[in-house]
Coordinates of C-alpha atoms and ligand atoms in Angstrom, one line a residue:
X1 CA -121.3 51.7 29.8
X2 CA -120.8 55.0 30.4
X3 CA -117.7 56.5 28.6
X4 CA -118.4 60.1 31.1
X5 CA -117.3 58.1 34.6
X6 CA -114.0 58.2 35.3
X7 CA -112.6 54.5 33.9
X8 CA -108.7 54.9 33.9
X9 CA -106.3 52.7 36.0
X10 CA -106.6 54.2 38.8
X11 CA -109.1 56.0 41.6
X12 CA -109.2 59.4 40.1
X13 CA -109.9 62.3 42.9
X14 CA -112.5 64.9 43.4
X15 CA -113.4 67.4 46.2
X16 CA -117.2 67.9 46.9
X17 CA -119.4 71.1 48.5
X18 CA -123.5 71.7 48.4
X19 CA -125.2 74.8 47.5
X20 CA -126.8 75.6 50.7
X21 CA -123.9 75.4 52.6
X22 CA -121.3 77.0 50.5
X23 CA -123.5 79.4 48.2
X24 CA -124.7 82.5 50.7
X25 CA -126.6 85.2 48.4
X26 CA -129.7 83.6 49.7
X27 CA -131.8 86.5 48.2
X28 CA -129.8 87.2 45.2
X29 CA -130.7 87.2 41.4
X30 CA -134.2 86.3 42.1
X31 CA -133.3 83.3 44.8
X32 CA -136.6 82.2 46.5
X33 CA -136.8 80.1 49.2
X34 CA -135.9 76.8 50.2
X35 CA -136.9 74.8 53.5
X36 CA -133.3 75.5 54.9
X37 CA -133.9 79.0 54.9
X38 CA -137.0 78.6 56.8
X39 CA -135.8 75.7 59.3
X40 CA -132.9 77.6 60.2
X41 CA -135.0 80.8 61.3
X42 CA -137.0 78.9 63.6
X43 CA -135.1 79.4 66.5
X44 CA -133.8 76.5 68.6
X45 CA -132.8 74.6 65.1
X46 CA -129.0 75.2 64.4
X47 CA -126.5 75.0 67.5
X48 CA -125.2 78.6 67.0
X49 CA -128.1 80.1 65.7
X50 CA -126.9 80.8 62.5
X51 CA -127.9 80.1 59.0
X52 CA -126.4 80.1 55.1
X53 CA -127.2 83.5 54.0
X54 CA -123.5 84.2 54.4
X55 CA -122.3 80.4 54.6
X56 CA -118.5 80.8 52.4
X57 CA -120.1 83.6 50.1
X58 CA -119.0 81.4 47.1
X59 CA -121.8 82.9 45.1
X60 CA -119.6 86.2 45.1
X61 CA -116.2 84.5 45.6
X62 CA -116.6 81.9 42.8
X63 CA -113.5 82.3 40.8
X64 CA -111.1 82.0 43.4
X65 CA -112.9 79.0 45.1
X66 CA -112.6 77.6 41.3
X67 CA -109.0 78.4 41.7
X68 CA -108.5 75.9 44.8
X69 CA -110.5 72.9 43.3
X70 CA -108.0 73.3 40.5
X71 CA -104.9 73.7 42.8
X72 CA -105.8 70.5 44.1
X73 CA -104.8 69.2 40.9
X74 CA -108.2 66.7 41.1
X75 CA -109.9 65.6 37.9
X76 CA -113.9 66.0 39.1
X77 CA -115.4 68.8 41.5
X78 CA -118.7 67.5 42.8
X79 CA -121.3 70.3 43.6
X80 CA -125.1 70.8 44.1
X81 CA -127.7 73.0 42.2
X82 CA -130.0 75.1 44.0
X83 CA -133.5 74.4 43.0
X84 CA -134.8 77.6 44.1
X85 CA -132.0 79.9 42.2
X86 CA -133.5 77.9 39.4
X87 CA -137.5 78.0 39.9
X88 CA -137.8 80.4 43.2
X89 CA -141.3 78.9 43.3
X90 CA -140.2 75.2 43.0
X91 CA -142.2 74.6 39.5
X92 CA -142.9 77.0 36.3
X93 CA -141.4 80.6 36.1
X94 CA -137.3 79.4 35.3
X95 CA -134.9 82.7 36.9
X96 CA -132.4 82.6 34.1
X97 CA -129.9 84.8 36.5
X98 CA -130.1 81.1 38.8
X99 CA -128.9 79.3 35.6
X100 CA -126.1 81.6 35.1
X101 CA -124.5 81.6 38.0
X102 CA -123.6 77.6 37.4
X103 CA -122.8 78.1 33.6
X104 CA -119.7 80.1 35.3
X105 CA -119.9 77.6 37.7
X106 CA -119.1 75.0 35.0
X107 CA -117.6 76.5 32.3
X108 CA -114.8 78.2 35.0
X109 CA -114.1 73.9 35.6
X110 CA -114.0 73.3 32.4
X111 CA -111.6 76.0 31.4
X112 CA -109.4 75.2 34.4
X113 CA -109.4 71.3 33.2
X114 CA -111.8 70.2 36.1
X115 CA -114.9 67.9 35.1
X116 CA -117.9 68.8 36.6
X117 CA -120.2 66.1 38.8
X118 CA -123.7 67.8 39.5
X119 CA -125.9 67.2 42.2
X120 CA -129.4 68.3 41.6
X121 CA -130.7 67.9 44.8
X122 CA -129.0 68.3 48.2
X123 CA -131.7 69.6 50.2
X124 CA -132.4 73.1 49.4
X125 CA -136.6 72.2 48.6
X126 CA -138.3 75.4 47.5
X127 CA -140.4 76.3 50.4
X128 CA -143.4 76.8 48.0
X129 CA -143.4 72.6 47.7
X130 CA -143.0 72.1 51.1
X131 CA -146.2 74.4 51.6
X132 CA -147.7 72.1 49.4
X133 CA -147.1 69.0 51.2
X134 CA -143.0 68.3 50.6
X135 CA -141.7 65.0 49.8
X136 CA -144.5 63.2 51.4
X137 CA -146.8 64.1 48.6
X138 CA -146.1 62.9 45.0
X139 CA -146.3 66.3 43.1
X140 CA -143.2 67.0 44.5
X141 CA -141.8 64.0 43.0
X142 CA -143.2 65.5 39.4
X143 CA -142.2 69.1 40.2
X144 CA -138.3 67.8 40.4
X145 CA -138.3 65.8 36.9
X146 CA -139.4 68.8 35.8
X147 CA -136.3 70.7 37.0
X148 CA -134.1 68.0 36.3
X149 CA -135.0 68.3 32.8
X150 CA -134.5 72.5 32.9
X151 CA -130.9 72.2 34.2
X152 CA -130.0 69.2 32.1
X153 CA -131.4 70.7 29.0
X154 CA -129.3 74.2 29.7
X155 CA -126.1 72.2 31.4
X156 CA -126.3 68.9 29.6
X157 CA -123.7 69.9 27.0
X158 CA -121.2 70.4 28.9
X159 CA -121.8 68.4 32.6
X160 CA -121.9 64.9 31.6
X161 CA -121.8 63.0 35.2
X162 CA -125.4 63.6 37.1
X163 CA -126.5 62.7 40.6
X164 CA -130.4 63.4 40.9
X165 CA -130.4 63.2 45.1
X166 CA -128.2 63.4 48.2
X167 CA -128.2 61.6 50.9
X168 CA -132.4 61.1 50.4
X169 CA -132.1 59.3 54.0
X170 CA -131.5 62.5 55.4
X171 CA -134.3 64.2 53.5
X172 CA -136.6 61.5 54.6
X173 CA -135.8 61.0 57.7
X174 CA -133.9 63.2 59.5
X175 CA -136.2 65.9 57.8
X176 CA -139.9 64.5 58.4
X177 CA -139.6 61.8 61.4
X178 CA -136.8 63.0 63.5
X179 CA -137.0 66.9 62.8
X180 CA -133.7 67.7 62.9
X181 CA -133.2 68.8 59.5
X182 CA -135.3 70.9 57.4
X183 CA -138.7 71.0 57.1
X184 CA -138.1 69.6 60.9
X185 CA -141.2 67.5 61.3
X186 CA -142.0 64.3 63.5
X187 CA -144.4 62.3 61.7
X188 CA -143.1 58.8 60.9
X189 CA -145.6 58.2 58.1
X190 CA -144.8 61.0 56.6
X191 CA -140.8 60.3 56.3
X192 CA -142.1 56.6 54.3
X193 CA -143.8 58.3 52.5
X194 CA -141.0 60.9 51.4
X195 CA -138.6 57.9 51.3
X196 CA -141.0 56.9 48.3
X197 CA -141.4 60.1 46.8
X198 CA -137.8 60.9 46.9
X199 CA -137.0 57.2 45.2
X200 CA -139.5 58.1 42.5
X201 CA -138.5 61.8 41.8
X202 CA -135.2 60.0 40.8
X203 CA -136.3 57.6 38.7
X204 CA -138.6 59.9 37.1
X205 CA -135.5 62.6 36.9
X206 CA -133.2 59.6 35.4
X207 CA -135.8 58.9 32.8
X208 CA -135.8 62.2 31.3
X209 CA -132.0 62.6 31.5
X210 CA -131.6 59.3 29.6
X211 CA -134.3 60.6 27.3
X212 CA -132.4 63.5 26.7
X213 CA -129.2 61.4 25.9
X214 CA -127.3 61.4 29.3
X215 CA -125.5 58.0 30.4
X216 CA -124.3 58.4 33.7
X217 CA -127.0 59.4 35.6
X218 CA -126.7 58.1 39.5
X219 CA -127.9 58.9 43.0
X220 CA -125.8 59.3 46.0
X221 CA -126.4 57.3 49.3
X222 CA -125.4 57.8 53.1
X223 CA -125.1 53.9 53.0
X224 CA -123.1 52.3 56.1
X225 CA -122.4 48.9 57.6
X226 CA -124.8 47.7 60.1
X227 CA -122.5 45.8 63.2
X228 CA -124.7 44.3 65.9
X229 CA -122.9 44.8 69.5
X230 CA -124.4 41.7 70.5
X231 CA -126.5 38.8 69.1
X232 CA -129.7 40.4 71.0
X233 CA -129.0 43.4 68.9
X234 CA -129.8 41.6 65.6
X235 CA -133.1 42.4 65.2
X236 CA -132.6 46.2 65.9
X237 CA -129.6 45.9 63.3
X238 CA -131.8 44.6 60.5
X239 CA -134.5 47.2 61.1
X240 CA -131.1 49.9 61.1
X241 CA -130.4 48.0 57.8
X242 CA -133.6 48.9 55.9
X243 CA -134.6 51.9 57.0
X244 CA -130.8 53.4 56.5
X245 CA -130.1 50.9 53.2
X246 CA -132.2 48.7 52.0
X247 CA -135.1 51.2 51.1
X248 CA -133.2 52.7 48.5
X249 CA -131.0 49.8 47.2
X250 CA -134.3 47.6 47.0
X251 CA -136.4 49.7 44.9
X252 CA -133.3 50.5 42.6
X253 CA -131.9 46.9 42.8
X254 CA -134.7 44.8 42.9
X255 CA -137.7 47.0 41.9
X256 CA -139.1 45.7 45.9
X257 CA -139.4 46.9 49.1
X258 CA -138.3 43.9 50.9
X259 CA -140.7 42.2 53.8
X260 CA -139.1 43.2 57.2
X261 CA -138.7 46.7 55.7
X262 CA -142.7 46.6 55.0
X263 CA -143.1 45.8 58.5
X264 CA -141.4 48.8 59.9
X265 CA -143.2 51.4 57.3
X266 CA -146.6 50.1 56.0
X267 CA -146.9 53.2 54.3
X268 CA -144.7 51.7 51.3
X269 CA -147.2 49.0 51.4
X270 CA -149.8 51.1 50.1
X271 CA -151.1 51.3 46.6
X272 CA -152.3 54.5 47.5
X273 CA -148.7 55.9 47.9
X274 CA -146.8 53.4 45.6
X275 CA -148.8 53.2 42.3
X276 CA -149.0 51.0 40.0
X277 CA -145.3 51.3 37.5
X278 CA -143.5 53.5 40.4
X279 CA -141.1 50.6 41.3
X280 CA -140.3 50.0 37.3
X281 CA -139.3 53.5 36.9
X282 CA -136.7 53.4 39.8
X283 CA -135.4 50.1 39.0
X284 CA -132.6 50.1 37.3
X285 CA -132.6 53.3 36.9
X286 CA -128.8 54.4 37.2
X287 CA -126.1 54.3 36.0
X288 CA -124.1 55.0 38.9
X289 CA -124.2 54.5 42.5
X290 CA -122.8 57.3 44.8
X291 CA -121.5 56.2 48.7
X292 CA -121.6 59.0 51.1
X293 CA -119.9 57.2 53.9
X294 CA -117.9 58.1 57.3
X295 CA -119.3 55.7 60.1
X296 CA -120.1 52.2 60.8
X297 CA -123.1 52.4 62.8
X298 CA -123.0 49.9 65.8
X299 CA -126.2 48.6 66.8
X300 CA -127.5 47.8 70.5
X301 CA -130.5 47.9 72.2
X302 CA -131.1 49.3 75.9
X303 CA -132.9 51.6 77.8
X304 CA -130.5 53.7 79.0
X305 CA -129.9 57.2 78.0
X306 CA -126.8 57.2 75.5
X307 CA -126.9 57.9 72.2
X308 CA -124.5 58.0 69.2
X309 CA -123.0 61.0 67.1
X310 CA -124.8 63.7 65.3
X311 CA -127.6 63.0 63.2
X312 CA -127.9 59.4 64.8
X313 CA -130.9 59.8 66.3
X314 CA -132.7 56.8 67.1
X315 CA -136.3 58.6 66.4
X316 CA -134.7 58.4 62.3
X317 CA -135.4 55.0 62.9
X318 CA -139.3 54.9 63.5
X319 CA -140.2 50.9 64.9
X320 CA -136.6 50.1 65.9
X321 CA -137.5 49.4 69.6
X322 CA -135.2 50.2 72.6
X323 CA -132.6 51.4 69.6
X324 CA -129.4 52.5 70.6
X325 CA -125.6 53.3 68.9
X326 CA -122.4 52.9 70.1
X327 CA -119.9 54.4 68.6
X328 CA -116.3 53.1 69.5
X329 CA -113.4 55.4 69.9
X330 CA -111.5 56.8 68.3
X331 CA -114.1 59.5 67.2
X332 CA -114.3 62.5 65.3
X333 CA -115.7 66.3 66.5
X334 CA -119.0 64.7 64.9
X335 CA -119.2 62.1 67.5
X336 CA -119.0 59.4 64.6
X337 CA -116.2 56.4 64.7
X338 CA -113.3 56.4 62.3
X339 CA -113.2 53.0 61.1
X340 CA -111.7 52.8 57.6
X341 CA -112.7 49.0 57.5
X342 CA -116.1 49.8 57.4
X343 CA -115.8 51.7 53.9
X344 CA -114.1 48.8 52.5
X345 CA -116.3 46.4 53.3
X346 CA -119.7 48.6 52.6
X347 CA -118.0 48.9 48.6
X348 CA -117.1 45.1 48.6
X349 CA -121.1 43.8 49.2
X350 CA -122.9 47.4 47.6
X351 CA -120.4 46.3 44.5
X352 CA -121.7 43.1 44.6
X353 CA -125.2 43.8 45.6
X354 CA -125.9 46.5 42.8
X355 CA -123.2 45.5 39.8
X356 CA -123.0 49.3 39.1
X357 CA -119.6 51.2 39.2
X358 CA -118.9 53.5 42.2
X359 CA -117.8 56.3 43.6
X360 CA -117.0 57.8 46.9
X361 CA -118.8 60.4 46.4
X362 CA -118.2 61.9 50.2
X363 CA -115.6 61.1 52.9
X364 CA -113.9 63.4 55.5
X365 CA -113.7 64.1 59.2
X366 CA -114.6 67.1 61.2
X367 CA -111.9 67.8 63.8
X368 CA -111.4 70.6 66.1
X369 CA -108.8 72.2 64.2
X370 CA -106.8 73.7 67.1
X371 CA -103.4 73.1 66.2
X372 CA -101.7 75.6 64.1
X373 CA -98.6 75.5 62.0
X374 CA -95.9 78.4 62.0
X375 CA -97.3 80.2 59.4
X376 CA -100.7 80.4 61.0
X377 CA -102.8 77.7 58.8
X378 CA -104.3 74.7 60.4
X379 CA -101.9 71.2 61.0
X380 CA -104.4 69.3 60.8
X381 CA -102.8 65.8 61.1
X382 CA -106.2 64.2 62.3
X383 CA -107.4 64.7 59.2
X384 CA -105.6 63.5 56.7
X385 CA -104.9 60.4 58.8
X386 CA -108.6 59.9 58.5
X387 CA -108.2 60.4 54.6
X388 CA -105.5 58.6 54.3
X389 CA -107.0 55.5 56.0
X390 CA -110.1 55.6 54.0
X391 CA -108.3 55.8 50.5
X392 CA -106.6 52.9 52.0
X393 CA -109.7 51.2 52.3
X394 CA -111.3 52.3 48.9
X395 CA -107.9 50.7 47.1
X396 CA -108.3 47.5 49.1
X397 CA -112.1 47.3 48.0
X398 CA -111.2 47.5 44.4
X399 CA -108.2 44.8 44.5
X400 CA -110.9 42.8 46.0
X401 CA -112.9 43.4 42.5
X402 CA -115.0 46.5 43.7
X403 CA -115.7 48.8 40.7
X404 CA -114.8 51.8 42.7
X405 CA -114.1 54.7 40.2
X406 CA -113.4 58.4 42.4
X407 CA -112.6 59.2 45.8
X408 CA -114.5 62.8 46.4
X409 CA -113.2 64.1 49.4
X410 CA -115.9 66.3 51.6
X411 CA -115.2 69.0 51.8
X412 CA -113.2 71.8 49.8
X413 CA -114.3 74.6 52.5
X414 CA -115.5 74.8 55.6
X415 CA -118.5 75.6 55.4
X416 CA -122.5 75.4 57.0
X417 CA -122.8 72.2 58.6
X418 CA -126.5 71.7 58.6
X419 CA -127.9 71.5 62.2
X420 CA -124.4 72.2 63.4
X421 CA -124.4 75.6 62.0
X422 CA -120.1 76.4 61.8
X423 CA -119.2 75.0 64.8
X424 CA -118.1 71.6 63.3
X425 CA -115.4 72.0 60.3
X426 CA -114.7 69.5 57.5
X427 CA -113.0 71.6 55.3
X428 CA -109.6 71.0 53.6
X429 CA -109.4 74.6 53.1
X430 CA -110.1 76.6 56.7
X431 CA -112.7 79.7 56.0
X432 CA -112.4 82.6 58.2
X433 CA -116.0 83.6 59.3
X434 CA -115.2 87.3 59.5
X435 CA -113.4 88.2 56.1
X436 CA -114.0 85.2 54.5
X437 CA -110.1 84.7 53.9
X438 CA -109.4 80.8 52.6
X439 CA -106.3 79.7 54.2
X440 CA -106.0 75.8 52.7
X441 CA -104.9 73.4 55.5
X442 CA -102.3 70.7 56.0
X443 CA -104.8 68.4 54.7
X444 CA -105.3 70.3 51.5
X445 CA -101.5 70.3 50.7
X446 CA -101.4 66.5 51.4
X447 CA -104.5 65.9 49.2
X448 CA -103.1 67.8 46.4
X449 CA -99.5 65.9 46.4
X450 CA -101.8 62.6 46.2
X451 CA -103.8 64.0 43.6
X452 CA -100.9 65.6 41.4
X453 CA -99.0 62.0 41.9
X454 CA -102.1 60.2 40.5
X455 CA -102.8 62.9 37.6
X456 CA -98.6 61.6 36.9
X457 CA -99.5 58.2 37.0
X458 CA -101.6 58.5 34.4
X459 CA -100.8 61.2 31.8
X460 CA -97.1 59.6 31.9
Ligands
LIG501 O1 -122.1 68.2 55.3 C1 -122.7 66.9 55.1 C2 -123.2 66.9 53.7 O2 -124.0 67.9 53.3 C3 -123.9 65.6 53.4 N1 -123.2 64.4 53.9 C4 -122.6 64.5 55.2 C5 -121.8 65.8 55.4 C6 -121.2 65.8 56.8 O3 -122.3 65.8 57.8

């Protein structure tokens, strides 16, 4: 077992951002670029129009964005590497300005007593792979062990807890069958077949970071509980189930892609696509399994119009017939349910299903923000009841035996929400668009007095 995860009584604490939407300096240093850059220029793409060539300018603005992850008073800061900083072209040619930029990055944690958690991958493909075919082809899956082994072997003495992907649900599916991420494309075969490749690039990655000497090595998941609304909704549940969960958790769990889930995508049926040794090189493979979670996703089937919040579009789920989600109030700016009980049960069966220590590695709520405190800074009350509630749930999972190690918070800033552009905030810390002046919210405060409580608990 790992002796780099957190392991100490109790949840330790983390706040998480991505490159992309954080970073700006899109063209700096040698930068090339990445799918995001290109999606978000195609106009029609991103609510507001906008993009993350700005984003919170953290690329300039490092230091004091350093300085609030450490006046949280949190152990681990979770962030993301951008691929194309690090190989503009996505393979080859390695920009040694890119790696800079995250030495600071790290050794500015280090110095201030934060671990690092690195994310290799959150989205940002260099647009020269996805010119080349993306994740649907398997030379991307090469092309990112590759730079997997280039960050770990100029990081890897000093960041000892890896993620390879984010969220590779979104990649696969939101990006190639329902278009509404980057590259934006609506081919259904295509988003199996990216499922696959994305599985594979982190098994191959996790191979040559064990190789190298690493031992906690994970991969984060947007896992969530699958609730029928009605027994008629069952089927449409289970289909939910394994394109949302069980493509990922089978390969790395049981080295399969499980029967029903073969049904819906043939694709990963097909010896053309998964060869020979793929599925032993992603089983087994981690060391660690990330939750991204903030929703329940209730499952229905009709034919009327409605749909559920962002990003749950029923066209992610290619072959889940007359698909619908219904959300239950109370909601968030997002559209998505706050249900606290979901979290806690989703860390009681993924403990049990995978027997591999976790951590929360996103949770948070975008709110409207509208309600201001005397001094000016956001009182956002909304907020850290939705925090509150969810710790709640992570601490009920683990007296019920989950091996839940850190609650990351998402997100330190507000920041570039994907297809939302700015116009939906989950930031503890409120970024002002025109000056880029941080003013931390109520939520921050209340996050840090947990997090300085629990750094008491255990130093004491
Ligand atoms: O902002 C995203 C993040 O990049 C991935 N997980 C979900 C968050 C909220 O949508």
């Amino acid at each position: 077992m790992s002796a780099h995860l957190p392991a100490g009584p109790a949840l330790a604490y983390g706040a998480a951002t991505a490159a992309y939407q954080v970073e700006g300096s899109t063209t700096a240093d040698g930068r090339g670029a990445s799918i995001w850059d290109t999606f978000s220029a195609r106009p029609g793409t991103i609510v507001d129009g906008s993009d993350g060539s700005v984003a919170c300018a953290s690329y300039e603005r490092l230091d004091e964005d350093l300085d609030l992850v450490a006046g949280l008073g949190v152990g681990h800061y979770r962030f993301s590497l951008a691929w194309p900083r690090i190989q503009p072209t996505g393979a080859g040619q390695v920009e040694a300005r890119g790696l800079a930029y995250y030495d600071r990055l790290v050794d500015g944690l280090l110095a201030r007593g934060v671990a690092p958690m690195a994310t290799l991958y959150h989205w940002d493909l260099p647009q020269p792979l996805e010119d080349a075919g993306g994740w649907p082809v398997r030379g991307t899956a090469e092309r990112f062990a590759d730079y997997a082994s280039i960050v770990h072997d100029h990081l890897g003495d000093r960041v000892k807890v890896w993620a390879t992907l984010n969220e590779p649900w979104c990649s696969a599916y939101l990006g190639y069958a329902a278009g509404k991420h980057a590259p934006g494309r609506r081919d259904p075969a295509a988003a199996h077949r990216a499922a696959h490749h994305l599985m594979l690039g982190h098994g191959l990655a996790a191979s040559r970071l064990h190789e190298a000497g690493s031992d906690a090595v994970g991969v984060v998941l947007n896992l969530a509980p699958v609730w029928p609304e009605r027994p008629e909704a069952e089927g449409a549940a289970h289909g939910v189930d394994a394109i949302l969960n069980r493509v990922w958790l089978g390969p790395l769990v049981d080295g399969s892609y499980d029967s029903a889930l073969l049904a819906l995508a043939p694709e990963l049926g097909d010896p053309e696509v998964v060869r020979d040794g793929d599925l032993e090189v992603v089983h087994g493979s981690a060391d660690w399994l990330g939750v991204n979670y903030y929703t329940p996703m209730r499952v229905d089937v009709g034919d009327d119009t409605e749909t559920g919040g962002v990003g749950q579009d029923t066209s992610a789920y290619p072959g889940v017939d007359g698909l619908r989600f219904r959300p239950r109030p109370p909601v968030t700016a997002m559209g998505w349910e706050v249900e606290p009980r979901g979290l806690e049960e989703l860390l009681v069966d993924v403990a049990a299903r995978t027997g591999l220590p976790l951590v929360v590695t996103e949770n948070g709520a975008a709110y409207a923000d509208d309600v201001r405190a005397e001094d000016g800074s956001v009182a956002d009350d909304d907020r850290v009841t939705y925090l509150r509630g969810h710790i709640e749930a992570v601490e009920r999972a683990r007296t019920a035996g989950a091996d839940v190690r850190a609650y990351i918070a998402w997100t330190l800033l507000d920041n570039f929400e994907w297809a939302e552009g700015y116009t939906k905030t989950f930031g503890l810390v409120e970024v002002d668009k025109t000056d880029q002046t941080r003013t931390p919210k109520a939520s921050y405060h209340w996050f840090a007095q947990l997090a300085h409580a629990d750094f008491l608990r255990i130093k004491v």
